[in-house]
């Protein structure tokens, strides 16, 4: 992916890093911009491949460090797929029409295609219900539930040959 394709997202990423007092580095800006543009979970390899066409491509260690830093800051979510490959998705989505206007990335389901192995956010699905007090009491003693995750496995529309 060229820097031209990422341009509006690069500005949003740079601004977000500056506003949150994050150290603004080329790697952080480009990875954050890519995640903002993607709007879906990306693997480390996809991040490297998409940024490989840059004049200054990231090395794999820097990409891992940036992705882990984004997760540690609460800006990205790290998800393990059934293929044991981690995928990274923004904890906040940015409205493409107004790149500086984020909305929360609320809990929602994800769909994982068993053919192409892509993961899709199911944003239109209702949020997962909070664990009720009764359900929390059913957890083993000392366990505290914090989050519910839903992952549906199947075949995406593209792989199934469905019209877009």
CSV table of N, CA and C in Angstrom, one decimal, residues 9-21 24 29 32 75 100:
chain,number,residue,atom,x,y,z
A,9,UNK,N,-5.1,9.0,6.7
A,9,UNK,CA,-5.0,8.2,7.9
A,9,UNK,C,-3.7,8.5,8.6
A,10,UNK,N,-2.6,8.8,7.8
A,10,UNK,CA,-1.3,9.2,8.4
A,10,UNK,C,-1.5,10.5,9.2
A,11,UNK,N,-2.3,11.4,8.7
A,11,UNK,CA,-2.5,12.7,9.4
A,11,UNK,C,-3.3,12.4,10.7
A,12,UNK,N,-4.3,11.6,10.6
A,12,UNK,CA,-5.1,11.2,11.8
A,12,UNK,C,-4.3,10.5,12.8
A,13,UNK,N,-3.4,9.6,12.4
A,13,UNK,CA,-2.5,8.9,13.3
A,13,UNK,C,-1.5,9.8,14.0
A,14,UNK,N,-0.9,10.7,13.2
A,14,UNK,CA,0.0,11.6,13.8
A,14,UNK,C,-0.6,12.5,14.8
A,15,UNK,N,-1.8,13.0,14.5
A,15,UNK,CA,-2.6,13.9,15.4
A,15,UNK,C,-2.9,13.1,16.7
A,16,UNK,N,-3.4,11.9,16.5
A,16,UNK,CA,-3.8,11.1,17.7
A,16,UNK,C,-2.6,10.8,18.6
A,17,UNK,N,-1.4,10.5,18.0
A,17,UNK,CA,-0.2,10.3,18.8
A,17,UNK,C,0.2,11.5,19.6
A,18,UNK,N,0.1,12.7,18.9
A,18,UNK,CA,0.5,13.9,19.5
A,18,UNK,C,-0.5,14.3,20.7
A,19,UNK,N,-1.8,14.1,20.4
A,19,UNK,CA,-2.8,14.4,21.4
A,19,UNK,C,-2.7,13.5,22.7
A,20,UNK,N,-2.3,12.3,22.5
A,20,UNK,CA,-2.2,11.3,23.6
A,20,UNK,C,-0.8,11.3,24.2
A,21,UNK,N,0.0,12.2,23.8
A,21,UNK,CA,1.4,12.3,24.3
A,21,UNK,C,2.2,11.1,24.0
A,24,UNK,N,5.9,10.3,18.7
A,24,UNK,CA,5.6,10.2,17.3
A,24,UNK,C,6.8,9.7,16.5
A,29,UNK,N,3.3,5.9,13.4
A,29,UNK,CA,2.4,6.6,12.5
A,29,UNK,C,1.9,5.7,11.4
A,32,UNK,N,-0.3,2.7,12.8
A,32,UNK,CA,-1.5,3.2,13.3
A,32,UNK,C,-2.4,3.6,12.1
A,75,UNK,N,-4.9,1.1,22.4
A,75,UNK,CA,-5.3,1.6,21.1
A,75,UNK,C,-5.7,0.5,20.2
A,100,UNK,N,-10.6,12.5,12.0
A,100,UNK,CA,-10.2,12.8,13.4
A,100,UNK,C,-11.3,12.6,14.4
